Amino acid sequence: MAAVYLITLVGNSLILVMVRVDDQLLTPMYFFLSNLSFLDICYSSNSVPFLLFNGLKDDPTIFYTSCYGQMTITIFLGMTECLLLAIMVCDRFIAISNPLCYTIIMNNQVCIQLAMVTWASAFLLAIILIIAIPAHFCGCNGINQFTCEVQALLKLTGSNTPVRLILGLVIGIFTLPLPFIFILISYTRIVVVMLRIHSAEGRLKVFSTYRSHLTVVTIFYGTAIYMYLKPQSRESQDQGKVISAFYGVVTSMLNPLIYTLRNKDGLEEVEKNKQ
């Protein structure tokens, strides 16, 4: 776990530094990628140090306020990544569908505004959901999770079943289906544009610029949908603990590796820095 966390910090920090110091990477794609890298650092730092610290204890515990705060940050960062991945595919669609006007449409001001709206929207949605969740526990105070996941904490709030269902539905709709549907529609339109390219080599070259984002979307939404939209059972809760660790820790480590190794520009930049 410590090695994974270290790789996450180093990999995402390198992307932040590369985008900052290299003028060739001052593009909308890498601007949003730097936002994603910063988000991954925050996401891992919200849970991994806690996991490492509690791993040294025979009886892991956490204060209520700390657990509630960890859950709040997790919801906020999770929503931000959902929205950010949707913005990134929108950027890629504009790049392929309208390349001549791409730099005009996605100028620096627009990119900054989109990033600010993404972070602010996720923050407001997270605050609304946290206010709606009862701020007290009743009965058993043990959670069947490695971290303070929202589903595990809802079972300890003592709220009635309809409230839990409504909260779960709201969280699920705003964090998963809406951005995911937007991403699917955008990729469908991207495929339509790609099919208009006559040469197979040209289509493959264009597709290579989308593989990294598509891989990240598949991993992120695949694990998230399994965690939050699958009906809960005893077996699924035990499996969910493993998926939760993968979702919160491993995904953040894989993102910089995927974008660096599978994106042509990122690979060329790595090779240039080695020489």
PDB file of C-alpha atoms in Angstrom:
ATOM      1  CA  MET A   1       0.000   0.000   0.000  1.00  0.00           C
ATOM      2  CA  ALA A   2       2.820   2.402   0.848  1.00  0.00           C
ATOM      3  CA  ALA A   3       4.546   1.657  -2.472  1.00  0.00           C
ATOM      4  CA  VAL A   4       1.308   2.281  -4.393  1.00  0.00           C
ATOM      5  CA  TYR A   5       0.808   5.590  -2.579  1.00  0.00           C
ATOM      6  CA  LEU A   6       4.398   6.649  -3.326  1.00  0.00           C
ATOM      7  CA  ILE A   7       3.990   5.829  -7.023  1.00  0.00           C
ATOM      8  CA  THR A   8       0.733   7.809  -7.041  1.00  0.00           C
ATOM      9  CA  LEU A   9       2.389  10.879  -5.529  1.00  0.00           C
ATOM     10  CA  VAL A  10       5.456  10.734  -7.762  1.00  0.00           C
ATOM     11  CA  GLY A  11       3.583   9.961 -10.992  1.00  0.00           C
ATOM     12  CA  ASN A  12       0.932  12.627 -10.597  1.00  0.00           C
ATOM     13  CA  SER A  13       3.426  15.192  -9.307  1.00  0.00           C
ATOM     14  CA  LEU A  14       5.633  14.627 -12.380  1.00  0.00           C
ATOM     15  CA  ILE A  15       2.658  15.322 -14.643  1.00  0.00           C
ATOM     16  CA  LEU A  16       1.951  18.563 -12.752  1.00  0.00           C
ATOM     17  CA  VAL A  17       5.586  19.649 -13.092  1.00  0.00           C
ATOM     18  CA  MET A  18       5.842  18.662 -16.783  1.00  0.00           C
ATOM     19  CA  VAL A  19       2.689  20.577 -17.700  1.00  0.00           C
ATOM     20  CA  ARG A  20       3.916  23.568 -15.742  1.00  0.00           C
ATOM     21  CA  VAL A  21       7.449  23.848 -17.157  1.00  0.00           C
ATOM     22  CA  ASP A  22       7.023  22.655 -20.768  1.00  0.00           C
ATOM     23  CA  ASP A  23       5.389  25.147 -23.122  1.00  0.00           C
ATOM     24  CA  GLN A  24       4.505  22.373 -25.589  1.00  0.00           C
ATOM     25  CA  LEU A  25       2.181  20.863 -22.979  1.00  0.00           C
ATOM     26  CA  LEU A  26       0.265  24.090 -22.402  1.00  0.00           C
ATOM     27  CA  THR A  27      -2.796  22.692 -24.170  1.00  0.00           C
ATOM     28  CA  PRO A  28      -6.376  22.194 -22.933  1.00  0.00           C
ATOM     29  CA  MET A  29      -5.903  18.418 -22.776  1.00  0.00           C
ATOM     30  CA  TYR A  30      -2.905  18.670 -20.474  1.00  0.00           C
ATOM     31  CA  PHE A  31      -4.514  21.468 -18.467  1.00  0.00           C
ATOM     32  CA  PHE A  32      -7.407  19.165 -17.573  1.00  0.00           C
ATOM     33  CA  LEU A  33      -4.977  16.268 -17.092  1.00  0.00           C
ATOM     34  CA  SER A  34      -3.094  18.354 -14.520  1.00  0.00           C
ATOM     35  CA  ASN A  35      -6.406  18.938 -12.738  1.00  0.00           C
ATOM     36  CA  LEU A  36      -6.975  15.176 -12.747  1.00  0.00           C
ATOM     37  CA  SER A  37      -3.477  14.554 -11.374  1.00  0.00           C
ATOM     38  CA  PHE A  38      -3.988  17.071  -8.568  1.00  0.00           C
ATOM     39  CA  LEU A  39      -7.337  15.443  -7.799  1.00  0.00           C
ATOM     40  CA  ASP A  40      -5.742  11.965  -7.669  1.00  0.00           C
ATOM     41  CA  ILE A  41      -3.108  13.194  -5.206  1.00  0.00           C
ATOM     42  CA  CYS A  42      -5.833  14.613  -2.977  1.00  0.00           C
ATOM     43  CA  TYR A  43      -7.992  11.482  -3.304  1.00  0.00           C
ATOM     44  CA  SER A  44      -5.201   9.122  -2.298  1.00  0.00           C
ATOM     45  CA  SER A  45      -4.006  11.391   0.502  1.00  0.00           C
ATOM     46  CA  ASN A  46      -7.523  11.417   1.929  1.00  0.00           C
ATOM     47  CA  SER A  47      -7.538   7.674   2.596  1.00  0.00           C
ATOM     48  CA  VAL A  48      -4.141   5.971   2.206  1.00  0.00           C
ATOM     49  CA  PRO A  49      -2.344   7.596   5.197  1.00  0.00           C
ATOM     50  CA  PHE A  50      -5.332   6.611   7.337  1.00  0.00           C
ATOM     51  CA  LEU A  51      -5.168   3.026   6.027  1.00  0.00           C
ATOM     52  CA  LEU A  52      -1.431   2.806   6.667  1.00  0.00           C
ATOM     53  CA  PHE A  53      -1.785   4.198  10.191  1.00  0.00           C
ATOM     54  CA  ASN A  54      -4.690   1.919  11.111  1.00  0.00           C
ATOM     55  CA  GLY A  55      -2.870  -1.051   9.612  1.00  0.00           C
ATOM     56  CA  LEU A  56      -0.441  -0.840  12.529  1.00  0.00           C
ATOM     57  CA  LYS A  57      -3.265  -1.218  15.063  1.00  0.00           C
ATOM     58  CA  ASP A  58      -4.876  -4.407  16.314  1.00  0.00           C
ATOM     59  CA  ASP A  59      -8.198  -2.602  16.716  1.00  0.00           C
ATOM     60  CA  PRO A  60      -8.467   0.149  14.047  1.00  0.00           C
ATOM     61  CA  THR A  61     -10.586   3.118  15.136  1.00  0.00           C
ATOM     62  CA  ILE A  62     -11.387   6.607  13.895  1.00  0.00           C
ATOM     63  CA  PHE A  63     -13.044   9.598  15.520  1.00  0.00           C
ATOM     64  CA  TYR A  64     -16.550  10.405  14.352  1.00  0.00           C
ATOM     65  CA  THR A  65     -15.586  13.884  13.116  1.00  0.00           C
ATOM     66  CA  SER A  66     -12.608  12.484  11.208  1.00  0.00           C
ATOM     67  CA  CYS A  67     -14.754   9.790   9.602  1.00  0.00           C
ATOM     68  CA  TYR A  68     -17.436  12.301   8.632  1.00  0.00           C
ATOM     69  CA  GLY A  69     -14.783  14.613   7.184  1.00  0.00           C
ATOM     70  CA  GLN A  70     -13.169  11.797   5.216  1.00  0.00           C
ATOM     71  CA  MET A  71     -16.542  10.861   3.759  1.00  0.00           C
ATOM     72  CA  THR A  72     -17.218  14.486   2.789  1.00  0.00           C
ATOM     73  CA  ILE A  73     -13.895  14.828   0.983  1.00  0.00           C
ATOM     74  CA  THR A  74     -14.388  11.466  -0.744  1.00  0.00           C
ATOM     75  CA  ILE A  75     -17.803  12.510  -2.074  1.00  0.00           C
ATOM     76  CA  PHE A  76     -16.481  15.882  -3.217  1.00  0.00           C
ATOM     77  CA  LEU A  77     -13.443  14.474  -5.035  1.00  0.00           C
ATOM     78  CA  GLY A  78     -15.433  11.596  -6.535  1.00  0.00           C
ATOM     79  CA  MET A  79     -18.007  13.987  -7.978  1.00  0.00           C
ATOM     80  CA  THR A  80     -15.236  16.247  -9.261  1.00  0.00           C
ATOM     81  CA  GLU A  81     -13.572  13.377 -11.127  1.00  0.00           C
ATOM     82  CA  CYS A  82     -16.882  12.347 -12.699  1.00  0.00           C
ATOM     83  CA  LEU A  83     -17.458  15.863 -14.014  1.00  0.00           C
ATOM     84  CA  LEU A  84     -13.814  16.343 -14.994  1.00  0.00           C
ATOM     85  CA  LEU A  85     -13.745  13.179 -17.114  1.00  0.00           C
ATOM     86  CA  ALA A  86     -16.860  14.434 -18.900  1.00  0.00           C
ATOM     87  CA  ILE A  87     -15.193  17.797 -19.577  1.00  0.00           C
ATOM     88  CA  MET A  88     -12.085  16.046 -20.913  1.00  0.00           C
ATOM     89  CA  VAL A  89     -14.048  14.011 -23.451  1.00  0.00           C
ATOM     90  CA  CYS A  90     -15.889  17.182 -24.482  1.00  0.00           C
ATOM     91  CA  ASP A  91     -12.510  18.803 -25.127  1.00  0.00           C
ATOM     92  CA  ARG A  92     -11.435  15.837 -27.253  1.00  0.00           C
ATOM     93  CA  PHE A  93     -14.674  15.949 -29.249  1.00  0.00           C
ATOM     94  CA  ILE A  94     -14.174  19.629 -30.077  1.00  0.00           C
ATOM     95  CA  ALA A  95     -10.568  18.893 -31.098  1.00  0.00           C
ATOM     96  CA  ILE A  96     -11.587  16.249 -33.641  1.00  0.00           C
ATOM     97  CA  SER A  97     -14.834  17.781 -34.902  1.00  0.00           C
ATOM     98  CA  ASN A  98     -13.654  21.365 -35.270  1.00  0.00           C
ATOM     99  CA  PRO A  99      -9.826  21.359 -35.365  1.00  0.00           C
ATOM    100  CA  LEU A 100      -9.441  24.714 -37.125  1.00  0.00           C
ATOM    101  CA  CYS A 101     -11.350  26.594 -34.427  1.00  0.00           C
ATOM    102  CA  TYR A 102     -10.251  24.377 -31.537  1.00  0.00           C
ATOM    103  CA  THR A 103      -7.735  26.806 -30.052  1.00  0.00           C
ATOM    104  CA  ILE A 104     -10.259  29.637 -30.296  1.00  0.00           C
ATOM    105  CA  ILE A 105     -13.090  27.675 -28.688  1.00  0.00           C
ATOM    106  CA  MET A 106     -10.935  26.075 -25.967  1.00  0.00           C
ATOM    107  CA  ASN A 107      -8.839  29.096 -25.065  1.00  0.00           C
ATOM    108  CA  ASN A 108      -7.193  29.571 -21.668  1.00  0.00           C
ATOM    109  CA  GLN A 109     -10.085  31.540 -20.232  1.00  0.00           C
ATOM    110  CA  VAL A 110     -12.632  28.911 -21.240  1.00  0.00           C
ATOM    111  CA  CYS A 111     -10.491  26.088 -19.805  1.00  0.00           C
ATOM    112  CA  ILE A 112     -10.089  27.884 -16.478  1.00  0.00           C
ATOM    113  CA  GLN A 113     -13.813  28.630 -16.326  1.00  0.00           C
ATOM    114  CA  LEU A 114     -14.697  24.989 -17.062  1.00  0.00           C
ATOM    115  CA  ALA A 115     -12.316  23.787 -14.359  1.00  0.00           C
ATOM    116  CA  MET A 116     -13.702  26.270 -11.829  1.00  0.00           C
ATOM    117  CA  VAL A 117     -17.300  25.284 -12.630  1.00  0.00           C
ATOM    118  CA  THR A 118     -16.383  21.603 -12.296  1.00  0.00           C
ATOM    119  CA  TRP A 119     -14.789  21.980  -8.856  1.00  0.00           C
ATOM    120  CA  ALA A 120     -17.456  24.408  -7.615  1.00  0.00           C
ATOM    121  CA  SER A 121     -20.369  22.265  -8.830  1.00  0.00           C
ATOM    122  CA  ALA A 122     -18.954  19.145  -7.190  1.00  0.00           C
ATOM    123  CA  PHE A 123     -18.388  21.066  -3.954  1.00  0.00           C
ATOM    124  CA  LEU A 124     -21.969  22.372  -3.852  1.00  0.00           C
ATOM    125  CA  LEU A 125     -23.432  18.942  -4.632  1.00  0.00           C
ATOM    126  CA  ALA A 126     -21.276  17.340  -1.950  1.00  0.00           C
ATOM    127  CA  ILE A 127     -22.337  19.934   0.639  1.00  0.00           C
ATOM    128  CA  ILE A 128     -26.025  19.370  -0.175  1.00  0.00           C
ATOM    129  CA  LEU A 129     -25.658  15.624   0.229  1.00  0.00           C
ATOM    130  CA  ILE A 130     -23.661  15.915   3.449  1.00  0.00           C
ATOM    131  CA  ILE A 131     -26.256  18.261   4.968  1.00  0.00           C
ATOM    132  CA  ALA A 132     -28.974  15.759   4.076  1.00  0.00           C
ATOM    133  CA  ILE A 133     -27.147  12.872   5.754  1.00  0.00           C
ATOM    134  CA  PRO A 134     -27.984  12.642   9.493  1.00  0.00           C
ATOM    135  CA  ALA A 135     -25.039  13.814  11.581  1.00  0.00           C
ATOM    136  CA  HIS A 136     -25.397  11.164  14.278  1.00  0.00           C
ATOM    137  CA  PHE A 137     -25.047   7.416  14.596  1.00  0.00           C
ATOM    138  CA  CYS A 138     -27.211   4.939  16.444  1.00  0.00           C
ATOM    139  CA  GLY A 139     -26.719   1.328  17.406  1.00  0.00           C
ATOM    140  CA  CYS A 140     -23.535  -0.405  16.239  1.00  0.00           C
ATOM    141  CA  ASN A 141     -20.666   1.953  15.428  1.00  0.00           C
ATOM    142  CA  GLY A 142     -18.594  -0.459  13.351  1.00  0.00           C
ATOM    143  CA  ILE A 143     -18.267  -0.095   9.575  1.00  0.00           C
ATOM    144  CA  ASN A 144     -17.523  -2.944   7.190  1.00  0.00           C
ATOM    145  CA  GLN A 145     -15.085  -0.930   5.065  1.00  0.00           C
ATOM    146  CA  PHE A 146     -11.438   0.063   4.960  1.00  0.00           C
ATOM    147  CA  THR A 147     -12.407   3.744   4.826  1.00  0.00           C
ATOM    148  CA  CYS A 148     -15.444   5.877   5.646  1.00  0.00           C
ATOM    149  CA  GLU A 149     -17.507   5.125   2.552  1.00  0.00           C
ATOM    150  CA  VAL A 150     -20.888   6.844   2.341  1.00  0.00           C
ATOM    151  CA  GLN A 151     -22.841   3.596   1.980  1.00  0.00           C
ATOM    152  CA  ALA A 152     -21.261   2.111   5.096  1.00  0.00           C
ATOM    153  CA  LEU A 153     -21.954   5.240   7.144  1.00  0.00           C
ATOM    154  CA  LEU A 154     -25.570   5.520   6.008  1.00  0.00           C
ATOM    155  CA  LYS A 155     -26.251   2.176   7.654  1.00  0.00           C
ATOM    156  CA  LEU A 156     -25.162   3.642  11.000  1.00  0.00           C
ATOM    157  CA  THR A 157     -27.196   6.833  10.907  1.00  0.00           C
ATOM    158  CA  GLY A 158     -30.408   5.306  12.199  1.00  0.00           C
ATOM    159  CA  SER A 159     -32.369   6.937   9.380  1.00  0.00           C
ATOM    160  CA  ASN A 160     -35.325   5.090   7.896  1.00  0.00           C
ATOM    161  CA  THR A 161     -35.129   3.099   4.687  1.00  0.00           C
ATOM    162  CA  PRO A 162     -36.838   5.650   2.373  1.00  0.00           C
ATOM    163  CA  VAL A 163     -34.343   8.338   3.382  1.00  0.00           C
ATOM    164  CA  ARG A 164     -31.434   6.010   2.651  1.00  0.00           C
ATOM    165  CA  LEU A 165     -32.903   5.083  -0.724  1.00  0.00           C
ATOM    166  CA  ILE A 166     -33.461   8.721  -1.682  1.00  0.00           C
ATOM    167  CA  LEU A 167     -29.941   9.707  -0.625  1.00  0.00           C
ATOM    168  CA  GLY A 168     -28.455   6.772  -2.489  1.00  0.00           C
ATOM    169  CA  LEU A 169     -30.478   7.649  -5.590  1.00  0.00           C
ATOM    170  CA  VAL A 170     -29.401  11.302  -5.510  1.00  0.00           C
ATOM    171  CA  ILE A 171     -25.748  10.371  -5.032  1.00  0.00           C
ATOM    172  CA  GLY A 172     -25.935   7.772  -7.799  1.00  0.00           C
ATOM    173  CA  ILE A 173     -27.627  10.062 -10.349  1.00  0.00           C
ATOM    174  CA  PHE A 174     -25.349  13.059  -9.912  1.00  0.00           C
ATOM    175  CA  THR A 175     -22.079  11.144  -9.642  1.00  0.00           C
ATOM    176  CA  LEU A 176     -22.522   8.318 -12.141  1.00  0.00           C
ATOM    177  CA  PRO A 177     -25.332   8.128 -14.758  1.00  0.00           C
ATOM    178  CA  LEU A 178     -25.495  11.750 -15.949  1.00  0.00           C
ATOM    179  CA  PRO A 179     -21.749  12.283 -16.607  1.00  0.00           C
ATOM    180  CA  PHE A 180     -21.415   8.717 -17.903  1.00  0.00           C
ATOM    181  CA  ILE A 181     -24.276   9.160 -20.389  1.00  0.00           C
ATOM    182  CA  PHE A 182     -22.707  12.416 -21.562  1.00  0.00           C
ATOM    183  CA  ILE A 183     -19.384  10.608 -22.064  1.00  0.00           C
ATOM    184  CA  LEU A 184     -21.058   7.806 -24.045  1.00  0.00           C
ATOM    185  CA  ILE A 185     -22.843  10.309 -26.291  1.00  0.00           C
ATOM    186  CA  SER A 186     -19.615  12.237 -26.842  1.00  0.00           C
ATOM    187  CA  TYR A 187     -17.673   9.095 -27.743  1.00  0.00           C
ATOM    188  CA  THR A 188     -20.443   8.026 -30.113  1.00  0.00           C
ATOM    189  CA  ARG A 189     -20.112  11.331 -31.924  1.00  0.00           C
ATOM    190  CA  ILE A 190     -16.316  10.977 -31.921  1.00  0.00           C
ATOM    191  CA  VAL A 191     -16.620   7.541 -33.564  1.00  0.00           C
ATOM    192  CA  VAL A 192     -18.905   9.016 -36.220  1.00  0.00           C
ATOM    193  CA  VAL A 193     -16.308  11.672 -37.002  1.00  0.00           C
ATOM    194  CA  MET A 194     -13.511   9.069 -37.060  1.00  0.00           C
ATOM    195  CA  LEU A 195     -15.401   6.914 -39.574  1.00  0.00           C
ATOM    196  CA  ARG A 196     -15.336   9.839 -42.001  1.00  0.00           C
ATOM    197  CA  ILE A 197     -11.550   9.554 -42.159  1.00  0.00           C
ATOM    198  CA  HIS A 198     -10.737   7.561 -45.296  1.00  0.00           C
ATOM    199  CA  SER A 199      -7.381   5.991 -44.378  1.00  0.00           C
ATOM    200  CA  ALA A 200      -7.121   3.289 -41.738  1.00  0.00           C
ATOM    201  CA  GLU A 201      -3.819   4.763 -40.609  1.00  0.00           C
ATOM    202  CA  GLY A 202      -5.485   8.112 -40.043  1.00  0.00           C
ATOM    203  CA  ARG A 203      -8.293   6.552 -38.020  1.00  0.00           C
ATOM    204  CA  LEU A 204      -5.784   4.621 -35.905  1.00  0.00           C
ATOM    205  CA  LYS A 205      -3.734   7.753 -35.292  1.00  0.00           C
ATOM    206  CA  VAL A 206      -6.806   9.665 -34.158  1.00  0.00           C
ATOM    207  CA  PHE A 207      -7.988   6.798 -31.967  1.00  0.00           C
ATOM    208  CA  SER A 208      -4.582   6.618 -30.258  1.00  0.00           C
ATOM    209  CA  THR A 209      -5.193  10.053 -28.748  1.00  0.00           C
ATOM    210  CA  TYR A 210      -8.392   8.803 -27.083  1.00  0.00           C
ATOM    211  CA  ARG A 211      -7.253   5.436 -25.763  1.00  0.00           C
ATOM    212  CA  SER A 212      -5.839   6.824 -22.536  1.00  0.00           C
ATOM    213  CA  HIS A 213      -8.982   8.725 -21.598  1.00  0.00           C
ATOM    214  CA  LEU A 214     -11.202   5.815 -22.589  1.00  0.00           C
ATOM    215  CA  THR A 215      -9.142   3.445 -20.434  1.00  0.00           C
ATOM    216  CA  VAL A 216      -9.361   5.777 -17.420  1.00  0.00           C
ATOM    217  CA  VAL A 217     -13.130   6.185 -17.892  1.00  0.00           C
ATOM    218  CA  THR A 218     -13.602   2.405 -18.096  1.00  0.00           C
ATOM    219  CA  ILE A 219     -11.631   1.743 -14.908  1.00  0.00           C
ATOM    220  CA  PHE A 220     -13.154   4.629 -12.953  1.00  0.00           C
ATOM    221  CA  TYR A 221     -16.797   4.110 -13.893  1.00  0.00           C
ATOM    222  CA  GLY A 222     -16.522   0.314 -13.885  1.00  0.00           C
ATOM    223  CA  THR A 223     -15.436   0.216 -10.245  1.00  0.00           C
ATOM    224  CA  ALA A 224     -17.740   3.079  -9.214  1.00  0.00           C
ATOM    225  CA  ILE A 225     -20.848   1.521 -10.776  1.00  0.00           C
ATOM    226  CA  TYR A 226     -20.042  -1.800  -9.125  1.00  0.00           C
ATOM    227  CA  MET A 227     -19.698  -0.095  -5.734  1.00  0.00           C
ATOM    228  CA  TYR A 228     -22.669   2.264  -5.725  1.00  0.00           C
ATOM    229  CA  LEU A 229     -25.273   0.887  -8.129  1.00  0.00           C
ATOM    230  CA  LYS A 230     -25.069  -2.853  -7.475  1.00  0.00           C
ATOM    231  CA  PRO A 231     -27.663  -4.247  -4.995  1.00  0.00           C
ATOM    232  CA  GLN A 232     -26.063  -4.730  -1.597  1.00  0.00           C
ATOM    233  CA  SER A 233     -25.618  -8.144   0.031  1.00  0.00           C
ATOM    234  CA  ARG A 234     -23.219  -9.667   2.539  1.00  0.00           C
ATOM    235  CA  GLU A 235     -21.033 -11.059  -0.221  1.00  0.00           C
ATOM    236  CA  SER A 236     -21.096  -7.817  -2.211  1.00  0.00           C
ATOM    237  CA  GLN A 237     -20.122  -5.845   0.911  1.00  0.00           C
ATOM    238  CA  ASP A 238     -17.022  -8.009   1.372  1.00  0.00           C
ATOM    239  CA  GLN A 239     -16.177  -7.669  -2.322  1.00  0.00           C
ATOM    240  CA  GLY A 240     -16.912  -3.962  -2.071  1.00  0.00           C
ATOM    241  CA  LYS A 241     -14.093  -3.496   0.417  1.00  0.00           C
ATOM    242  CA  VAL A 242     -11.600  -4.735  -2.154  1.00  0.00           C
ATOM    243  CA  ILE A 243     -13.202  -2.695  -4.942  1.00  0.00           C
ATOM    244  CA  SER A 244     -13.200   0.361  -2.656  1.00  0.00           C
ATOM    245  CA  ALA A 245      -9.454   0.021  -2.117  1.00  0.00           C
ATOM    246  CA  PHE A 246      -8.907  -0.363  -5.873  1.00  0.00           C
ATOM    247  CA  TYR A 247     -11.234   2.572  -6.617  1.00  0.00           C
ATOM    248  CA  GLY A 248      -9.610   4.921  -4.118  1.00  0.00           C
ATOM    249  CA  VAL A 249      -5.964   3.869  -4.307  1.00  0.00           C
ATOM    250  CA  VAL A 250      -5.010   1.865  -7.395  1.00  0.00           C
ATOM    251  CA  THR A 251      -6.990   3.982  -9.880  1.00  0.00           C
ATOM    252  CA  SER A 252      -5.138   7.122  -8.791  1.00  0.00           C
ATOM    253  CA  MET A 253      -1.840   5.323  -9.369  1.00  0.00           C
ATOM    254  CA  LEU A 254      -2.853   4.006 -12.812  1.00  0.00           C
ATOM    255  CA  ASN A 255      -4.019   7.344 -14.243  1.00  0.00           C
ATOM    256  CA  PRO A 256      -0.554   8.914 -14.755  1.00  0.00           C
ATOM    257  CA  LEU A 257       0.841   5.601 -16.036  1.00  0.00           C
ATOM    258  CA  ILE A 258      -1.980   5.255 -18.565  1.00  0.00           C
ATOM    259  CA  TYR A 259      -1.728   8.819 -19.830  1.00  0.00           C
ATOM    260  CA  THR A 260       2.080   8.762 -19.985  1.00  0.00           C
ATOM    261  CA  LEU A 261       2.531   5.370 -21.616  1.00  0.00           C
ATOM    262  CA  ARG A 262      -0.455   5.342 -23.971  1.00  0.00           C
ATOM    263  CA  ASN A 263      -0.595   8.968 -25.046  1.00  0.00           C
ATOM    264  CA  LYS A 264       1.765   9.804 -27.887  1.00  0.00           C
ATOM    265  CA  ASP A 265       2.581  13.309 -26.695  1.00  0.00           C
ATOM    266  CA  GLY A 266       3.248  12.124 -23.170  1.00  0.00           C
ATOM    267  CA  LEU A 267       5.486   9.319 -24.404  1.00  0.00           C
ATOM    268  CA  GLU A 268       7.472  11.672 -26.580  1.00  0.00           C
ATOM    269  CA  GLU A 269       7.883  14.021 -23.647  1.00  0.00           C
ATOM    270  CA  VAL A 270       9.218  11.237 -21.447  1.00  0.00           C
ATOM    271  CA  GLU A 271      11.706  10.187 -24.119  1.00  0.00           C
ATOM    272  CA  LYS A 272      12.828  13.779 -24.583  1.00  0.00           C
ATOM    273  CA  ASN A 273      13.472  14.213 -20.881  1.00  0.00           C
ATOM    274  CA  LYS A 274      15.539  11.008 -20.805  1.00  0.00           C
ATOM    275  CA  GLN A 275      17.915  12.239 -23.499  1.00  0.00           C
TER     276      GLN A 275
END
